């Protein structure tokens, strides 16, 4: 895997957000790959709870400045970057005043999901792709962590399917049992349809609950990693139905198992 390129896209990454199974695994998987000579890029949303001064975030002017269309509205894209101390790994932050300035991550002070979480996920997915295009950086593997990143596989397979930068990229999605109760905005599928009017893959997200958001990621991925010790039977059955390669949960030895899994996935498609 030395000199291969892996794009890590995560809802959460330590040290920028509190340590959870998801945020820690996203960081560790990127760190391990980087330590083995893999070229890495990490992307996450720039939530308002992230202390920009402490973590030394700064805007990248040459990458910022474009507008992304979400639900037929132009939304300015701001790109910020920081380096994880001691690791020499760059983290790119997708930012927008409307979607990410608020001092919270997914829920309000009453622990209710933000009504625009659906649009935030769309903006994040498109923001990642457009930034990578500007970097002109073609990844061999795109590894997705967390539901806020889970629309990315759908957009890569449908909206950006003609983009030459990603034609050889293999998409890996990690599944975790941390999610949300209830549903995102019920108009999610219609908003995605604005970009993907030709696709038949919107049925999965007609009811935009946590399970269905992950199902969308699964059906547009090349392989799955079980990031938590358990995932729901519904998701397990869905993966079996799609006949995708699966790396079972491992609490130890992530360094070797993940890299071997990436290598096998790339080798299988030569």
PDB file of C-alpha atoms in Angstrom:
ATOM      1  CA  UNK A   1       0.000   0.000   0.000  1.00  0.00           C
ATOM      2  CA  UNK A   2       3.007   2.306   0.127  1.00  0.00           C
ATOM      3  CA  UNK A   3       2.421   5.427  -2.001  1.00  0.00           C
ATOM      4  CA  UNK A   4      -1.240   4.520  -2.549  1.00  0.00           C
ATOM      5  CA  UNK A   5      -3.733   7.292  -1.841  1.00  0.00           C
ATOM      6  CA  UNK A   6      -6.513   6.971   0.718  1.00  0.00           C
ATOM      7  CA  UNK A   7      -9.156   9.623   1.280  1.00  0.00           C
ATOM      8  CA  UNK A   8     -10.670   9.344   4.769  1.00  0.00           C
ATOM      9  CA  UNK A   9     -14.043  11.098   5.092  1.00  0.00           C
ATOM     10  CA  UNK A  10     -15.586  11.112   8.558  1.00  0.00           C
ATOM     11  CA  UNK A  11     -18.415  12.720  10.503  1.00  0.00           C
ATOM     12  CA  UNK A  12     -16.081  12.919  13.487  1.00  0.00           C
ATOM     13  CA  UNK A  13     -12.327  12.789  14.069  1.00  0.00           C
ATOM     14  CA  UNK A  14     -10.281  13.144  17.261  1.00  0.00           C
ATOM     15  CA  UNK A  15      -8.746  15.420  18.495  1.00  0.00           C
ATOM     16  CA  UNK A  16     -11.230  17.887  16.999  1.00  0.00           C
ATOM     17  CA  UNK A  17     -14.286  16.260  18.574  1.00  0.00           C
ATOM     18  CA  UNK A  18     -14.616  14.167  21.753  1.00  0.00           C
ATOM     19  CA  UNK A  19     -13.312  10.632  21.701  1.00  0.00           C
ATOM     20  CA  UNK A  20     -15.872   8.069  20.560  1.00  0.00           C
ATOM     21  CA  UNK A  21     -15.514   4.715  18.838  1.00  0.00           C
ATOM     22  CA  UNK A  22     -16.165   6.426  15.510  1.00  0.00           C
ATOM     23  CA  UNK A  23     -13.946   9.493  15.960  1.00  0.00           C
ATOM     24  CA  UNK A  24     -11.091   7.383  17.336  1.00  0.00           C
ATOM     25  CA  UNK A  25     -11.274   4.686  14.665  1.00  0.00           C
ATOM     26  CA  UNK A  26     -11.375   7.266  11.871  1.00  0.00           C
ATOM     27  CA  UNK A  27      -8.214   8.842  13.282  1.00  0.00           C
ATOM     28  CA  UNK A  28      -6.421   5.551  13.971  1.00  0.00           C
ATOM     29  CA  UNK A  29      -7.151   4.106  10.518  1.00  0.00           C
ATOM     30  CA  UNK A  30      -5.732   7.247   8.872  1.00  0.00           C
ATOM     31  CA  UNK A  31      -2.735   7.384  11.224  1.00  0.00           C
ATOM     32  CA  UNK A  32      -1.878   3.736  10.626  1.00  0.00           C
ATOM     33  CA  UNK A  33      -2.050   4.126   6.856  1.00  0.00           C
ATOM     34  CA  UNK A  34       0.057   7.290   7.003  1.00  0.00           C
ATOM     35  CA  UNK A  35       2.710   5.541   9.111  1.00  0.00           C
ATOM     36  CA  UNK A  36       3.067   2.886   6.380  1.00  0.00           C
ATOM     37  CA  UNK A  37       3.821   5.393   3.646  1.00  0.00           C
ATOM     38  CA  UNK A  38       0.274   5.738   2.345  1.00  0.00           C
ATOM     39  CA  UNK A  39      -0.645   9.210   1.104  1.00  0.00           C
ATOM     40  CA  UNK A  40      -3.626  10.319   3.194  1.00  0.00           C
ATOM     41  CA  UNK A  41      -6.140  13.133   3.259  1.00  0.00           C
ATOM     42  CA  UNK A  42      -8.762  13.457   6.007  1.00  0.00           C
ATOM     43  CA  UNK A  43     -12.006  15.405   5.568  1.00  0.00           C
ATOM     44  CA  UNK A  44     -14.602  16.293   8.195  1.00  0.00           C
ATOM     45  CA  UNK A  45     -17.202  19.053   8.739  1.00  0.00           C
ATOM     46  CA  UNK A  46     -16.027  22.207  10.525  1.00  0.00           C
ATOM     47  CA  UNK A  47     -18.611  22.182  13.327  1.00  0.00           C
ATOM     48  CA  UNK A  48     -18.877  25.356  15.397  1.00  0.00           C
ATOM     49  CA  UNK A  49     -17.773  23.495  18.535  1.00  0.00           C
ATOM     50  CA  UNK A  50     -14.279  23.046  17.081  1.00  0.00           C
ATOM     51  CA  UNK A  51     -11.874  25.571  18.587  1.00  0.00           C
ATOM     52  CA  UNK A  52     -10.115  27.032  15.562  1.00  0.00           C
ATOM     53  CA  UNK A  53      -7.445  28.843  17.561  1.00  0.00           C
ATOM     54  CA  UNK A  54      -6.494  25.859  19.708  1.00  0.00           C
ATOM     55  CA  UNK A  55      -6.330  23.517  16.713  1.00  0.00           C
ATOM     56  CA  UNK A  56      -4.788  26.144  14.421  1.00  0.00           C
ATOM     57  CA  UNK A  57      -7.310  25.940  11.623  1.00  0.00           C
ATOM     58  CA  UNK A  58      -6.800  28.353   8.770  1.00  0.00           C
ATOM     59  CA  UNK A  59      -8.743  29.007   5.597  1.00  0.00           C
ATOM     60  CA  UNK A  60      -7.278  27.843   2.298  1.00  0.00           C
ATOM     61  CA  UNK A  61      -8.157  30.703  -0.007  1.00  0.00           C
ATOM     62  CA  UNK A  62      -7.180  28.906  -3.213  1.00  0.00           C
ATOM     63  CA  UNK A  63      -9.662  26.118  -2.413  1.00  0.00           C
ATOM     64  CA  UNK A  64     -12.459  28.264  -1.001  1.00  0.00           C
ATOM     65  CA  UNK A  65     -14.685  30.604  -2.951  1.00  0.00           C
ATOM     66  CA  UNK A  66     -16.907  28.287  -4.984  1.00  0.00           C
ATOM     67  CA  UNK A  67     -20.621  27.839  -4.413  1.00  0.00           C
ATOM     68  CA  UNK A  68     -22.364  24.500  -4.047  1.00  0.00           C
ATOM     69  CA  UNK A  69     -26.015  24.122  -4.977  1.00  0.00           C
ATOM     70  CA  UNK A  70     -28.128  22.451  -2.301  1.00  0.00           C
ATOM     71  CA  UNK A  71     -31.857  22.185  -2.945  1.00  0.00           C
ATOM     72  CA  UNK A  72     -31.557  24.799  -5.728  1.00  0.00           C
ATOM     73  CA  UNK A  73     -29.829  27.337  -3.444  1.00  0.00           C
ATOM     74  CA  UNK A  74     -26.217  28.493  -3.829  1.00  0.00           C
ATOM     75  CA  UNK A  75     -24.233  27.932  -0.635  1.00  0.00           C
ATOM     76  CA  UNK A  76     -20.650  29.258  -0.311  1.00  0.00           C
ATOM     77  CA  UNK A  77     -17.979  26.639   0.362  1.00  0.00           C
ATOM     78  CA  UNK A  78     -15.161  27.501   2.776  1.00  0.00           C
ATOM     79  CA  UNK A  79     -12.202  25.137   3.143  1.00  0.00           C
ATOM     80  CA  UNK A  80     -10.068  25.173   6.261  1.00  0.00           C
ATOM     81  CA  UNK A  81      -7.083  23.012   7.068  1.00  0.00           C
ATOM     82  CA  UNK A  82      -5.090  21.942  10.115  1.00  0.00           C
ATOM     83  CA  UNK A  83      -2.368  19.451  10.911  1.00  0.00           C
ATOM     84  CA  UNK A  84      -2.773  16.798  13.592  1.00  0.00           C
ATOM     85  CA  UNK A  85       0.056  17.423  16.086  1.00  0.00           C
ATOM     86  CA  UNK A  86       2.982  14.969  15.861  1.00  0.00           C
ATOM     87  CA  UNK A  87       1.395  13.066  12.972  1.00  0.00           C
ATOM     88  CA  UNK A  88       2.095  15.425  10.054  1.00  0.00           C
ATOM     89  CA  UNK A  89      -1.331  14.594   8.674  1.00  0.00           C
ATOM     90  CA  UNK A  90      -3.484  17.281   7.112  1.00  0.00           C
ATOM     91  CA  UNK A  91      -7.159  17.504   7.924  1.00  0.00           C
ATOM     92  CA  UNK A  92      -9.481  19.431   5.623  1.00  0.00           C
ATOM     93  CA  UNK A  93     -12.618  20.989   7.067  1.00  0.00           C
ATOM     94  CA  UNK A  94     -15.746  21.618   4.999  1.00  0.00           C
ATOM     95  CA  UNK A  95     -17.316  24.827   6.258  1.00  0.00           C
ATOM     96  CA  UNK A  96     -20.305  27.061   5.579  1.00  0.00           C
ATOM     97  CA  UNK A  97     -21.717  29.779   7.828  1.00  0.00           C
ATOM     98  CA  UNK A  98     -25.313  28.601   7.427  1.00  0.00           C
ATOM     99  CA  UNK A  99     -24.673  24.935   8.111  1.00  0.00           C
ATOM    100  CA  UNK A 100     -21.715  24.693  10.467  1.00  0.00           C
ATOM    101  CA  UNK A 101     -21.282  27.893  12.458  1.00  0.00           C
ATOM    102  CA  UNK A 102     -23.679  26.849  15.267  1.00  0.00           C
ATOM    103  CA  UNK A 103     -22.036  25.674  18.492  1.00  0.00           C
ATOM    104  CA  UNK A 104     -23.295  22.112  18.238  1.00  0.00           C
ATOM    105  CA  UNK A 105     -22.748  19.009  16.125  1.00  0.00           C
ATOM    106  CA  UNK A 106     -25.980  17.197  15.233  1.00  0.00           C
ATOM    107  CA  UNK A 107     -28.603  18.285  17.788  1.00  0.00           C
ATOM    108  CA  UNK A 108     -29.894  21.428  19.510  1.00  0.00           C
ATOM    109  CA  UNK A 109     -30.056  22.214  23.229  1.00  0.00           C
ATOM    110  CA  UNK A 110     -33.170  20.017  23.525  1.00  0.00           C
ATOM    111  CA  UNK A 111     -31.315  17.096  21.929  1.00  0.00           C
ATOM    112  CA  UNK A 112     -33.450  17.366  18.810  1.00  0.00           C
ATOM    113  CA  UNK A 113     -31.858  16.747  15.415  1.00  0.00           C
ATOM    114  CA  UNK A 114     -31.270  19.918  13.425  1.00  0.00           C
ATOM    115  CA  UNK A 115     -33.934  20.204  10.738  1.00  0.00           C
ATOM    116  CA  UNK A 116     -31.272  20.909   8.105  1.00  0.00           C
ATOM    117  CA  UNK A 117     -29.024  17.916   8.889  1.00  0.00           C
ATOM    118  CA  UNK A 118     -30.074  16.496   5.523  1.00  0.00           C
ATOM    119  CA  UNK A 119     -28.787  19.571   3.689  1.00  0.00           C
ATOM    120  CA  UNK A 120     -25.633  19.606   5.802  1.00  0.00           C
ATOM    121  CA  UNK A 121     -24.930  16.019   4.693  1.00  0.00           C
ATOM    122  CA  UNK A 122     -25.504  16.897   1.028  1.00  0.00           C
ATOM    123  CA  UNK A 123     -23.255  19.953   1.325  1.00  0.00           C
ATOM    124  CA  UNK A 124     -20.554  17.925   3.046  1.00  0.00           C
ATOM    125  CA  UNK A 125     -20.589  15.196   0.368  1.00  0.00           C
ATOM    126  CA  UNK A 126     -20.405  17.669  -2.507  1.00  0.00           C
ATOM    127  CA  UNK A 127     -17.873  19.829  -0.674  1.00  0.00           C
ATOM    128  CA  UNK A 128     -15.492  16.897  -0.219  1.00  0.00           C
ATOM    129  CA  UNK A 129     -15.640  15.949  -3.894  1.00  0.00           C
ATOM    130  CA  UNK A 130     -15.254  19.483  -5.200  1.00  0.00           C
ATOM    131  CA  UNK A 131     -12.278  20.109  -2.914  1.00  0.00           C
ATOM    132  CA  UNK A 132     -10.547  16.884  -3.954  1.00  0.00           C
ATOM    133  CA  UNK A 133     -11.132  17.897  -7.577  1.00  0.00           C
ATOM    134  CA  UNK A 134      -9.426  21.226  -6.910  1.00  0.00           C
ATOM    135  CA  UNK A 135      -6.531  19.383  -5.277  1.00  0.00           C
ATOM    136  CA  UNK A 136      -6.401  17.163  -8.380  1.00  0.00           C
ATOM    137  CA  UNK A 137      -5.765  14.246  -6.045  1.00  0.00           C
ATOM    138  CA  UNK A 138      -7.094  10.894  -7.308  1.00  0.00           C
ATOM    139  CA  UNK A 139      -7.638   8.499  -4.363  1.00  0.00           C
ATOM    140  CA  UNK A 140      -7.231   4.739  -4.698  1.00  0.00           C
ATOM    141  CA  UNK A 141      -9.479   4.161  -1.674  1.00  0.00           C
ATOM    142  CA  UNK A 142     -12.213   6.387  -0.238  1.00  0.00           C
ATOM    143  CA  UNK A 143     -13.007   5.317   3.332  1.00  0.00           C
ATOM    144  CA  UNK A 144     -16.263   6.683   4.765  1.00  0.00           C
ATOM    145  CA  UNK A 145     -17.006   6.874   8.514  1.00  0.00           C
ATOM    146  CA  UNK A 146     -20.273   8.050  10.105  1.00  0.00           C
ATOM    147  CA  UNK A 147     -23.759   8.911   8.903  1.00  0.00           C
ATOM    148  CA  UNK A 148     -23.021  12.578   8.143  1.00  0.00           C
ATOM    149  CA  UNK A 149     -20.606  11.285   5.480  1.00  0.00           C
ATOM    150  CA  UNK A 150     -22.894   8.520   4.235  1.00  0.00           C
ATOM    151  CA  UNK A 151     -24.338  10.344   1.223  1.00  0.00           C
ATOM    152  CA  UNK A 152     -20.852  10.551  -0.289  1.00  0.00           C
ATOM    153  CA  UNK A 153     -20.926   7.054  -1.888  1.00  0.00           C
ATOM    154  CA  UNK A 154     -24.263   7.835  -3.573  1.00  0.00           C
ATOM    155  CA  UNK A 155     -22.958  11.132  -4.958  1.00  0.00           C
ATOM    156  CA  UNK A 156     -19.729   9.539  -6.164  1.00  0.00           C
ATOM    157  CA  UNK A 157     -21.560   6.713  -7.925  1.00  0.00           C
ATOM    158  CA  UNK A 158     -24.243   8.885  -9.508  1.00  0.00           C
ATOM    159  CA  UNK A 159     -23.638  12.661  -9.560  1.00  0.00           C
ATOM    160  CA  UNK A 160     -19.868  12.341 -10.116  1.00  0.00           C
ATOM    161  CA  UNK A 161     -19.820   9.059 -12.056  1.00  0.00           C
ATOM    162  CA  UNK A 162     -18.255  10.745 -15.104  1.00  0.00           C
ATOM    163  CA  UNK A 163     -15.532  12.456 -13.059  1.00  0.00           C
ATOM    164  CA  UNK A 164     -12.239  10.831 -14.199  1.00  0.00           C
ATOM    165  CA  UNK A 165     -10.526  11.539 -10.877  1.00  0.00           C
ATOM    166  CA  UNK A 166     -12.670   8.882  -9.178  1.00  0.00           C
ATOM    167  CA  UNK A 167     -13.200   6.259 -11.876  1.00  0.00           C
ATOM    168  CA  UNK A 168     -10.637   3.895 -10.323  1.00  0.00           C
ATOM    169  CA  UNK A 169     -11.470   4.719  -6.689  1.00  0.00           C
ATOM    170  CA  UNK A 170     -12.820   1.978  -4.429  1.00  0.00           C
ATOM    171  CA  UNK A 171     -15.308   3.042  -1.759  1.00  0.00           C
ATOM    172  CA  UNK A 172     -15.138   1.443   1.692  1.00  0.00           C
ATOM    173  CA  UNK A 173     -17.792   2.261   4.297  1.00  0.00           C
ATOM    174  CA  UNK A 174     -17.329   1.586   8.021  1.00  0.00           C
ATOM    175  CA  UNK A 175     -20.494   0.847   9.984  1.00  0.00           C
ATOM    176  CA  UNK A 176     -20.945   1.853  13.617  1.00  0.00           C
ATOM    177  CA  UNK A 177     -23.828   1.281  16.006  1.00  0.00           C
ATOM    178  CA  UNK A 178     -23.850   4.941  17.071  1.00  0.00           C
ATOM    179  CA  UNK A 179     -26.552   6.813  15.200  1.00  0.00           C
ATOM    180  CA  UNK A 180     -29.627   8.922  15.782  1.00  0.00           C
ATOM    181  CA  UNK A 181     -33.226   8.329  16.729  1.00  0.00           C
ATOM    182  CA  UNK A 182     -36.041   9.344  14.410  1.00  0.00           C
ATOM    183  CA  UNK A 183     -35.519  10.708  10.911  1.00  0.00           C
ATOM    184  CA  UNK A 184     -33.784  13.482   9.038  1.00  0.00           C
ATOM    185  CA  UNK A 185     -35.919  15.942   7.077  1.00  0.00           C
ATOM    186  CA  UNK A 186     -38.474  13.885   5.174  1.00  0.00           C
ATOM    187  CA  UNK A 187     -37.691  15.855   2.007  1.00  0.00           C
ATOM    188  CA  UNK A 188     -34.142  14.473   1.836  1.00  0.00           C
ATOM    189  CA  UNK A 189     -34.832  12.276  -1.195  1.00  0.00           C
ATOM    190  CA  UNK A 190     -36.408  15.184  -3.070  1.00  0.00           C
ATOM    191  CA  UNK A 191     -33.424  17.411  -2.328  1.00  0.00           C
ATOM    192  CA  UNK A 192     -31.015  14.735  -3.524  1.00  0.00           C
ATOM    193  CA  UNK A 193     -33.220  14.236  -6.583  1.00  0.00           C
ATOM    194  CA  UNK A 194     -32.425  17.825  -7.583  1.00  0.00           C
ATOM    195  CA  UNK A 195     -28.896  16.557  -8.299  1.00  0.00           C
ATOM    196  CA  UNK A 196     -29.704  12.955  -9.192  1.00  0.00           C
ATOM    197  CA  UNK A 197     -32.889  13.086 -11.234  1.00  0.00           C
ATOM    198  CA  UNK A 198     -31.754  10.155 -13.411  1.00  0.00           C
ATOM    199  CA  UNK A 199     -31.021   7.670 -10.639  1.00  0.00           C
ATOM    200  CA  UNK A 200     -33.222   4.886  -9.296  1.00  0.00           C
ATOM    201  CA  UNK A 201     -31.316   4.791  -5.993  1.00  0.00           C
ATOM    202  CA  UNK A 202     -33.448   7.281  -4.082  1.00  0.00           C
ATOM    203  CA  UNK A 203     -35.942   4.694  -2.860  1.00  0.00           C
ATOM    204  CA  UNK A 204     -33.535   3.699  -0.086  1.00  0.00           C
ATOM    205  CA  UNK A 205     -33.643   7.151   1.518  1.00  0.00           C
ATOM    206  CA  UNK A 206     -37.361   7.892   1.081  1.00  0.00           C
ATOM    207  CA  UNK A 207     -37.592   7.255   4.831  1.00  0.00           C
ATOM    208  CA  UNK A 208     -34.388   8.988   5.976  1.00  0.00           C
ATOM    209  CA  UNK A 209     -33.683   7.200   9.240  1.00  0.00           C
ATOM    210  CA  UNK A 210     -30.220   6.117  10.391  1.00  0.00           C
ATOM    211  CA  UNK A 211     -30.500   2.589   8.999  1.00  0.00           C
ATOM    212  CA  UNK A 212     -31.616   3.729   5.555  1.00  0.00           C
ATOM    213  CA  UNK A 213     -28.904   6.395   5.327  1.00  0.00           C
ATOM    214  CA  UNK A 214     -26.354   3.635   5.975  1.00  0.00           C
ATOM    215  CA  UNK A 215     -28.075   1.329   3.478  1.00  0.00           C
ATOM    216  CA  UNK A 216     -27.578   4.008   0.837  1.00  0.00           C
ATOM    217  CA  UNK A 217     -23.868   4.087   1.645  1.00  0.00           C
ATOM    218  CA  UNK A 218     -23.665   0.283   1.562  1.00  0.00           C
ATOM    219  CA  UNK A 219     -25.336  -0.123  -1.831  1.00  0.00           C
ATOM    220  CA  UNK A 220     -22.933   2.403  -3.349  1.00  0.00           C
ATOM    221  CA  UNK A 221     -19.764   0.972  -1.761  1.00  0.00           C
ATOM    222  CA  UNK A 222     -17.290  -1.661  -2.914  1.00  0.00           C
ATOM    223  CA  UNK A 223     -16.630  -3.072   0.549  1.00  0.00           C
ATOM    224  CA  UNK A 224     -17.734  -2.771   4.175  1.00  0.00           C
ATOM    225  CA  UNK A 225     -15.836  -2.652   7.463  1.00  0.00           C
ATOM    226  CA  UNK A 226     -17.662  -3.430  10.699  1.00  0.00           C
ATOM    227  CA  UNK A 227     -16.483  -0.591  12.925  1.00  0.00           C
ATOM    228  CA  UNK A 228     -18.503  -1.626  15.978  1.00  0.00           C
ATOM    229  CA  UNK A 229     -18.683  -5.022  17.650  1.00  0.00           C
ATOM    230  CA  UNK A 230     -22.337  -5.292  16.678  1.00  0.00           C
ATOM    231  CA  UNK A 231     -24.441  -3.820  13.891  1.00  0.00           C
ATOM    232  CA  UNK A 232     -28.144  -4.372  13.364  1.00  0.00           C
ATOM    233  CA  UNK A 233     -29.404  -7.588  11.798  1.00  0.00           C
ATOM    234  CA  UNK A 234     -31.167  -5.483   9.180  1.00  0.00           C
ATOM    235  CA  UNK A 235     -27.871  -3.976   8.013  1.00  0.00           C
ATOM    236  CA  UNK A 236     -26.069  -7.338   8.183  1.00  0.00           C
ATOM    237  CA  UNK A 237     -28.730  -8.923   5.983  1.00  0.00           C
ATOM    238  CA  UNK A 238     -28.571  -6.002   3.555  1.00  0.00           C
ATOM    239  CA  UNK A 239     -24.790  -6.415   3.196  1.00  0.00           C
ATOM    240  CA  UNK A 240     -25.196 -10.145   2.540  1.00  0.00           C
ATOM    241  CA  UNK A 241     -27.817  -9.389  -0.086  1.00  0.00           C
ATOM    242  CA  UNK A 242     -25.383  -7.054  -1.870  1.00  0.00           C
ATOM    243  CA  UNK A 243     -22.626  -9.707  -1.665  1.00  0.00           C
ATOM    244  CA  UNK A 244     -19.978  -7.200  -0.646  1.00  0.00           C
ATOM    245  CA  UNK A 245     -16.591  -8.024   0.874  1.00  0.00           C
ATOM    246  CA  UNK A 246     -16.727  -7.450   4.647  1.00  0.00           C
ATOM    247  CA  UNK A 247     -13.980  -6.972   7.203  1.00  0.00           C
ATOM    248  CA  UNK A 248     -15.383  -8.144  10.532  1.00  0.00           C
ATOM    249  CA  UNK A 249     -14.955  -6.101  13.691  1.00  0.00           C
ATOM    250  CA  UNK A 250     -11.524  -6.111  15.287  1.00  0.00           C
ATOM    251  CA  UNK A 251     -10.675  -4.294  18.495  1.00  0.00           C
ATOM    252  CA  UNK A 252      -6.959  -5.010  18.064  1.00  0.00           C
ATOM    253  CA  UNK A 253      -4.541  -5.047  15.146  1.00  0.00           C
ATOM    254  CA  UNK A 254      -6.388  -2.404  13.118  1.00  0.00           C
ATOM    255  CA  UNK A 255      -3.100  -1.387  11.541  1.00  0.00           C
ATOM    256  CA  UNK A 256      -2.534  -4.595   9.614  1.00  0.00           C
ATOM    257  CA  UNK A 257      -6.126  -5.718   9.059  1.00  0.00           C
ATOM    258  CA  UNK A 258      -7.292  -2.452   7.491  1.00  0.00           C
ATOM    259  CA  UNK A 259      -4.256  -2.116   5.222  1.00  0.00           C
ATOM    260  CA  UNK A 260      -4.530  -5.749   4.129  1.00  0.00           C
ATOM    261  CA  UNK A 261      -8.230  -5.241   3.411  1.00  0.00           C
ATOM    262  CA  UNK A 262      -7.510  -2.177   1.264  1.00  0.00           C
ATOM    263  CA  UNK A 263      -4.771  -4.059  -0.608  1.00  0.00           C
ATOM    264  CA  UNK A 264      -7.001  -7.068  -1.275  1.00  0.00           C
ATOM    265  CA  UNK A 265      -9.766  -4.817  -2.561  1.00  0.00           C
ATOM    266  CA  UNK A 266      -7.416  -3.087  -4.997  1.00  0.00           C
ATOM    267  CA  UNK A 267      -5.807  -6.373  -6.086  1.00  0.00           C
ATOM    268  CA  UNK A 268      -9.198  -7.986  -6.767  1.00  0.00           C
ATOM    269  CA  UNK A 269     -10.015  -5.363  -9.365  1.00  0.00           C
ATOM    270  CA  UNK A 270      -6.781  -5.475 -11.359  1.00  0.00           C
TER     271      UNK A 270
END
